[in-house]
């Protein structure tokens, strides 16, 4: 069984090919290359190196977000187009959960984050591999939530660096972060998670934005103001 | 005998998710368009982020439908053509990445196509294009006069310096409280009107084929505003007619002058605003007088669609052009010749 995994949900790019229980090839990068330019060439190159042809793919795992709207859409579009046209199952996996699975053996709470600007983050909180919470929230709220859990916390993600001082300040000795090797999404991890999931109906696969658009939010505000 | 060439076209540059299969750049085998107009209506215009979200929801459904209606499999396709730009970048990226994934999956060549080239080649789906040809491209995002001396050779001889014609239509429609998209409503009001207000025409410097609609738009808005301040009620039909006359007169006059100067064999109108009745009949009348063949494709080929992308892609592909897997969305892409 040959799997292709794709994660473009944030700045980093991750692509992997897994054959049964073996990672044939895996690519990770945190360089700021637009996913639209970088993703398909990375897939093409990795498959060529692993000597796998497109029609040999048996299943596809794709990171569904949250993350950068445009970024996650590119991975999802590529993943669902490939799955549909190659007629293979697609599995859509939370990008935050996959990131947290970079640190599977931690005794305590694993928190993966992606910066969402203006003091906000996309955050996933996991305990023993189970989802406690996945949300778009302010960093302040996240840290309060984590503090209240009264457990050791392990942070994962490239964007931890942006907020590390504030995180340390609130959570003190309770908090650690993984080393740089585990801060990037890993598409092989994504595939391992997909193996335990049910496939999705390919046409219905869409990103998990965790946020409505600004236009919709404003429109709803207007409606309320006008008493509708 | 030359083998028939089937191109799968994909277009997602604005608010239509579209896929189509075209044979030899001339014959539509299937043409599927999923419009998002309903979801943007309440915002009074296209919201780029919402457009991108809808494209992801629709893209595989639309491509599947195009193949199904054609009764074809990917093995029957010779190349994939996709709109590379211009357009909303987030929207473009969905079509481009779907096109790349599809092409990669089946080892098919890929061709990036300019959206305006697509609008022009929509005419090739209706009758043979004869060169030199002059195209007036008018839409929500474009107002351009393009001269084609030969197949695949483009020369931009005039373009708008501010608003696109369709954009001006939408803004004036908003002043008149008409629903989005406003163009067809203004066209209707104008055609029903027995009288037209006088608004300025922007001819620009002598000899220029460029356009400008922002002055006209402001004049219309000011007129409405002043009437409101005086507590007067304006007749929306008269205002719509005055606005439309000004737009149509300038577009027609410049197109006629260019057609004469470049001695073209054919004049075509393209883009969403080409469906405007007032513009259409004015151009038809003018070119009947000039004795130059004038064509407008049917409405569903004037508005954004993928058959036009497949048709343009067919010409570009035949000229030997290929894109690769690193193709990006290019919102400001220029219309370059490919022959
Ligand atoms: Zn268009």
mmCIF file of N, CA and C in Angstrom, chain B residues 232-286:
data_model
loop_
_atom_site.group_PDB
_atom_site.id
_atom_site.type_symbol
_atom_site.label_atom_id
_atom_site.label_comp_id
_atom_site.label_asym_id
_atom_site.label_seq_id
_atom_site.Cartn_x
_atom_site.Cartn_y
_atom_site.Cartn_z
ATOM 1 N N UNK B 232 -34.690 66.402 -4.558
ATOM 2 C CA UNK B 232 -35.354 66.024 -5.809
ATOM 3 C C UNK B 232 -35.248 64.521 -6.042
ATOM 4 N N UNK B 233 -36.251 63.982 -6.663
ATOM 5 C CA UNK B 233 -36.215 62.558 -7.010
ATOM 6 C C UNK B 233 -35.719 62.423 -8.438
ATOM 7 N N UNK B 234 -34.696 61.615 -8.635
ATOM 8 C CA UNK B 234 -34.216 61.444 -10.005
ATOM 9 C C UNK B 234 -34.930 60.253 -10.651
ATOM 10 N N UNK B 235 -34.989 60.295 -11.964
ATOM 11 C CA UNK B 235 -35.541 59.157 -12.686
ATOM 12 C C UNK B 235 -34.381 58.190 -12.982
ATOM 13 N N UNK B 236 -34.392 57.014 -12.344
ATOM 14 C CA UNK B 236 -33.260 56.089 -12.508
ATOM 15 C C UNK B 236 -33.070 55.654 -13.961
ATOM 16 N N UNK B 237 -34.176 55.586 -14.718
ATOM 17 C CA UNK B 237 -34.057 55.179 -16.120
ATOM 18 C C UNK B 237 -33.255 56.203 -16.922
ATOM 19 N N UNK B 238 -33.541 57.494 -16.662
ATOM 20 C CA UNK B 238 -32.834 58.559 -17.379
ATOM 21 C C UNK B 238 -31.349 58.566 -17.021
ATOM 22 N N UNK B 239 -31.094 58.318 -15.742
ATOM 23 C CA UNK B 239 -29.702 58.308 -15.299
ATOM 24 C C UNK B 239 -28.965 57.116 -15.914
ATOM 25 N N UNK B 240 -29.593 55.926 -15.844
ATOM 26 C CA UNK B 240 -28.985 54.712 -16.412
ATOM 27 C C UNK B 240 -28.735 54.913 -17.913
ATOM 28 N N UNK B 241 -29.715 55.503 -18.602
ATOM 29 C CA UNK B 241 -29.579 55.704 -20.047
ATOM 30 C C UNK B 241 -28.444 56.669 -20.360
ATOM 31 N N UNK B 242 -28.337 57.743 -19.565
ATOM 32 C CA UNK B 242 -27.280 58.729 -19.783
ATOM 33 C C UNK B 242 -25.910 58.119 -19.570
ATOM 34 N N UNK B 243 -25.797 57.347 -18.497
ATOM 35 C CA UNK B 243 -24.527 56.685 -18.190
ATOM 36 C C UNK B 243 -24.165 55.703 -19.307
ATOM 37 N N UNK B 244 -25.102 54.869 -19.660
ATOM 38 C CA UNK B 244 -24.836 53.839 -20.671
ATOM 39 C C UNK B 244 -24.476 54.460 -22.025
ATOM 40 N N UNK B 245 -25.181 55.533 -22.392
ATOM 41 C CA UNK B 245 -24.886 56.201 -23.665
ATOM 42 C C UNK B 245 -23.446 56.672 -23.719
ATOM 43 N N UNK B 246 -23.019 57.265 -22.589
ATOM 44 C CA UNK B 246 -21.657 57.784 -22.533
ATOM 45 C C UNK B 246 -20.638 56.661 -22.694
ATOM 46 N N UNK B 247 -20.849 55.553 -21.982
ATOM 47 C CA UNK B 247 -19.927 54.415 -22.068
ATOM 48 C C UNK B 247 -19.924 53.841 -23.488
ATOM 49 N N UNK B 248 -21.111 53.597 -24.001
ATOM 50 C CA UNK B 248 -21.247 52.925 -25.288
ATOM 51 C C UNK B 248 -20.685 53.776 -26.434
ATOM 52 N N UNK B 249 -20.933 55.078 -26.359
ATOM 53 C CA UNK B 249 -20.468 55.953 -27.430
ATOM 54 C C UNK B 249 -18.942 55.938 -27.529
ATOM 55 N N UNK B 250 -18.284 56.041 -26.385
ATOM 56 C CA UNK B 250 -16.817 56.039 -26.390
ATOM 57 C C UNK B 250 -16.274 54.689 -26.848
ATOM 58 N N UNK B 251 -16.832 53.616 -26.304
ATOM 59 C CA UNK B 251 -16.352 52.280 -26.683
ATOM 60 C C UNK B 251 -16.533 52.049 -28.187
ATOM 61 N N UNK B 252 -17.689 52.439 -28.701
ATOM 62 C CA UNK B 252 -17.964 52.215 -30.121
ATOM 63 C C UNK B 252 -17.045 53.062 -31.005
ATOM 64 N N UNK B 253 -16.944 54.349 -30.674
ATOM 65 C CA UNK B 253 -16.155 55.245 -31.520
ATOM 66 C C UNK B 253 -14.693 54.812 -31.589
ATOM 67 N N UNK B 254 -14.129 54.436 -30.449
ATOM 68 C CA UNK B 254 -12.704 54.052 -30.449
ATOM 69 C C UNK B 254 -12.495 52.723 -31.163
ATOM 70 N N UNK B 255 -13.442 51.822 -31.010
ATOM 71 C CA UNK B 255 -13.318 50.529 -31.679
ATOM 72 C C UNK B 255 -13.398 50.714 -33.201
ATOM 73 N N UNK B 256 -14.312 51.566 -33.646
ATOM 74 C CA UNK B 256 -14.460 51.821 -35.082
ATOM 75 C C UNK B 256 -13.187 52.461 -35.637
ATOM 76 N N UNK B 257 -12.672 53.437 -34.915
ATOM 77 C CA UNK B 257 -11.474 54.131 -35.393
ATOM 78 C C UNK B 257 -10.286 53.168 -35.502
ATOM 79 N N UNK B 258 -10.151 52.289 -34.504
ATOM 80 C CA UNK B 258 -9.051 51.319 -34.529
ATOM 81 C C UNK B 258 -9.243 50.324 -35.677
ATOM 82 N N UNK B 259 -10.472 49.901 -35.881
ATOM 83 C CA UNK B 259 -10.749 48.935 -36.957
ATOM 84 C C UNK B 259 -10.357 49.508 -38.310
ATOM 85 N N UNK B 260 -10.639 50.821 -38.495
ATOM 86 C CA UNK B 260 -10.257 51.484 -39.748
ATOM 87 C C UNK B 260 -8.748 51.594 -39.852
ATOM 88 N N UNK B 261 -8.142 52.111 -38.785
ATOM 89 C CA UNK B 261 -6.696 52.361 -38.846
ATOM 90 C C UNK B 261 -5.918 51.083 -39.154
ATOM 91 N N UNK B 262 -6.313 49.964 -38.541
ATOM 92 C CA UNK B 262 -5.540 48.733 -38.710
ATOM 93 C C UNK B 262 -6.110 47.836 -39.804
ATOM 94 N N UNK B 263 -7.136 48.335 -40.456
ATOM 95 C CA UNK B 263 -7.665 47.638 -41.619
ATOM 96 C C UNK B 263 -7.983 46.168 -41.311
ATOM 97 N N UNK B 264 -8.737 45.937 -40.249
ATOM 98 C CA UNK B 264 -8.955 44.558 -39.797
ATOM 99 C C UNK B 264 -10.035 43.857 -40.613
ATOM 100 N N UNK B 265 -9.955 42.529 -40.618
ATOM 101 C CA UNK B 265 -10.919 41.714 -41.354
ATOM 102 C C UNK B 265 -12.119 41.350 -40.494
ATOM 103 N N UNK B 266 -11.934 41.487 -39.173
ATOM 104 C CA UNK B 266 -12.976 41.039 -38.257
ATOM 105 C C UNK B 266 -12.880 41.827 -36.958
ATOM 106 N N UNK B 267 -14.030 42.183 -36.412
ATOM 107 C CA UNK B 267 -14.052 42.817 -35.099
ATOM 108 C C UNK B 267 -14.879 41.929 -34.178
ATOM 109 N N UNK B 268 -14.343 41.683 -32.973
ATOM 110 C CA UNK B 268 -15.112 40.874 -32.042
ATOM 111 C C UNK B 268 -15.201 41.576 -30.700
ATOM 112 N N UNK B 269 -16.298 41.340 -30.017
ATOM 113 C CA UNK B 269 -16.438 41.828 -28.649
ATOM 114 C C UNK B 269 -16.330 40.618 -27.741
ATOM 115 N N UNK B 270 -15.725 40.811 -26.570
ATOM 116 C CA UNK B 270 -15.530 39.691 -25.652
ATOM 117 C C UNK B 270 -15.628 40.183 -24.228
ATOM 118 N N UNK B 271 -15.901 39.275 -23.307
ATOM 119 C CA UNK B 271 -16.003 39.631 -21.893
ATOM 120 C C UNK B 271 -17.450 39.832 -21.486
ATOM 121 N N UNK B 272 -17.684 39.831 -20.186
ATOM 122 C CA UNK B 272 -19.042 39.880 -19.650
ATOM 123 C C UNK B 272 -19.868 41.058 -20.135
ATOM 124 N N UNK B 273 -19.254 42.248 -20.285
ATOM 125 C CA UNK B 273 -20.010 43.430 -20.683
ATOM 126 C C UNK B 273 -20.396 43.371 -22.170
ATOM 127 N N UNK B 274 -19.760 42.467 -22.916
ATOM 128 C CA UNK B 274 -20.126 42.290 -24.323
ATOM 129 C C UNK B 274 -21.561 41.789 -24.445
ATOM 130 N N UNK B 275 -22.080 41.252 -23.330
ATOM 131 C CA UNK B 275 -23.471 40.787 -23.343
ATOM 132 C C UNK B 275 -24.453 41.958 -23.238
ATOM 133 N N UNK B 276 -23.955 43.142 -22.945
ATOM 134 C CA UNK B 276 -24.790 44.331 -22.790
ATOM 135 C C UNK B 276 -25.476 44.679 -24.131
ATOM 136 N N UNK B 277 -26.812 44.770 -24.049
ATOM 137 C CA UNK B 277 -27.588 44.969 -25.288
ATOM 138 C C UNK B 277 -27.280 46.307 -25.951
ATOM 139 N N UNK B 278 -27.173 47.339 -25.114
ATOM 140 C CA UNK B 278 -26.915 48.671 -25.640
ATOM 141 C C UNK B 278 -25.599 48.714 -26.403
ATOM 142 N N UNK B 279 -24.570 48.117 -25.824
ATOM 143 C CA UNK B 279 -23.252 48.098 -26.453
ATOM 144 C C UNK B 279 -23.271 47.257 -27.726
ATOM 145 N N UNK B 280 -23.884 46.107 -27.614
ATOM 146 C CA UNK B 280 -23.962 45.192 -28.728
ATOM 147 C C UNK B 280 -24.626 45.832 -29.947
ATOM 148 N N UNK B 281 -25.783 46.470 -29.728
ATOM 149 C CA UNK B 281 -26.496 47.007 -30.882
ATOM 150 C C UNK B 281 -25.771 48.215 -31.456
ATOM 151 N N UNK B 282 -25.125 49.004 -30.599
ATOM 152 C CA UNK B 282 -24.363 50.142 -31.091
ATOM 153 C C UNK B 282 -23.200 49.682 -31.973
ATOM 154 N N UNK B 283 -22.493 48.631 -31.518
ATOM 155 C CA UNK B 283 -21.364 48.112 -32.301
ATOM 156 C C UNK B 283 -21.850 47.466 -33.594
ATOM 157 N N UNK B 284 -22.944 46.722 -33.497
ATOM 158 C CA UNK B 284 -23.495 46.068 -34.688
ATOM 159 C C UNK B 284 -23.843 47.108 -35.758
ATOM 160 N N UNK B 285 -24.497 48.153 -35.298
ATOM 161 C CA UNK B 285 -24.909 49.201 -36.221
ATOM 162 C C UNK B 285 -23.691 49.857 -36.866
ATOM 163 N N UNK B 286 -22.715 50.190 -36.019
ATOM 164 C CA UNK B 286 -21.531 50.887 -36.521
ATOM 165 C C UNK B 286 -20.781 50.043 -37.548
#
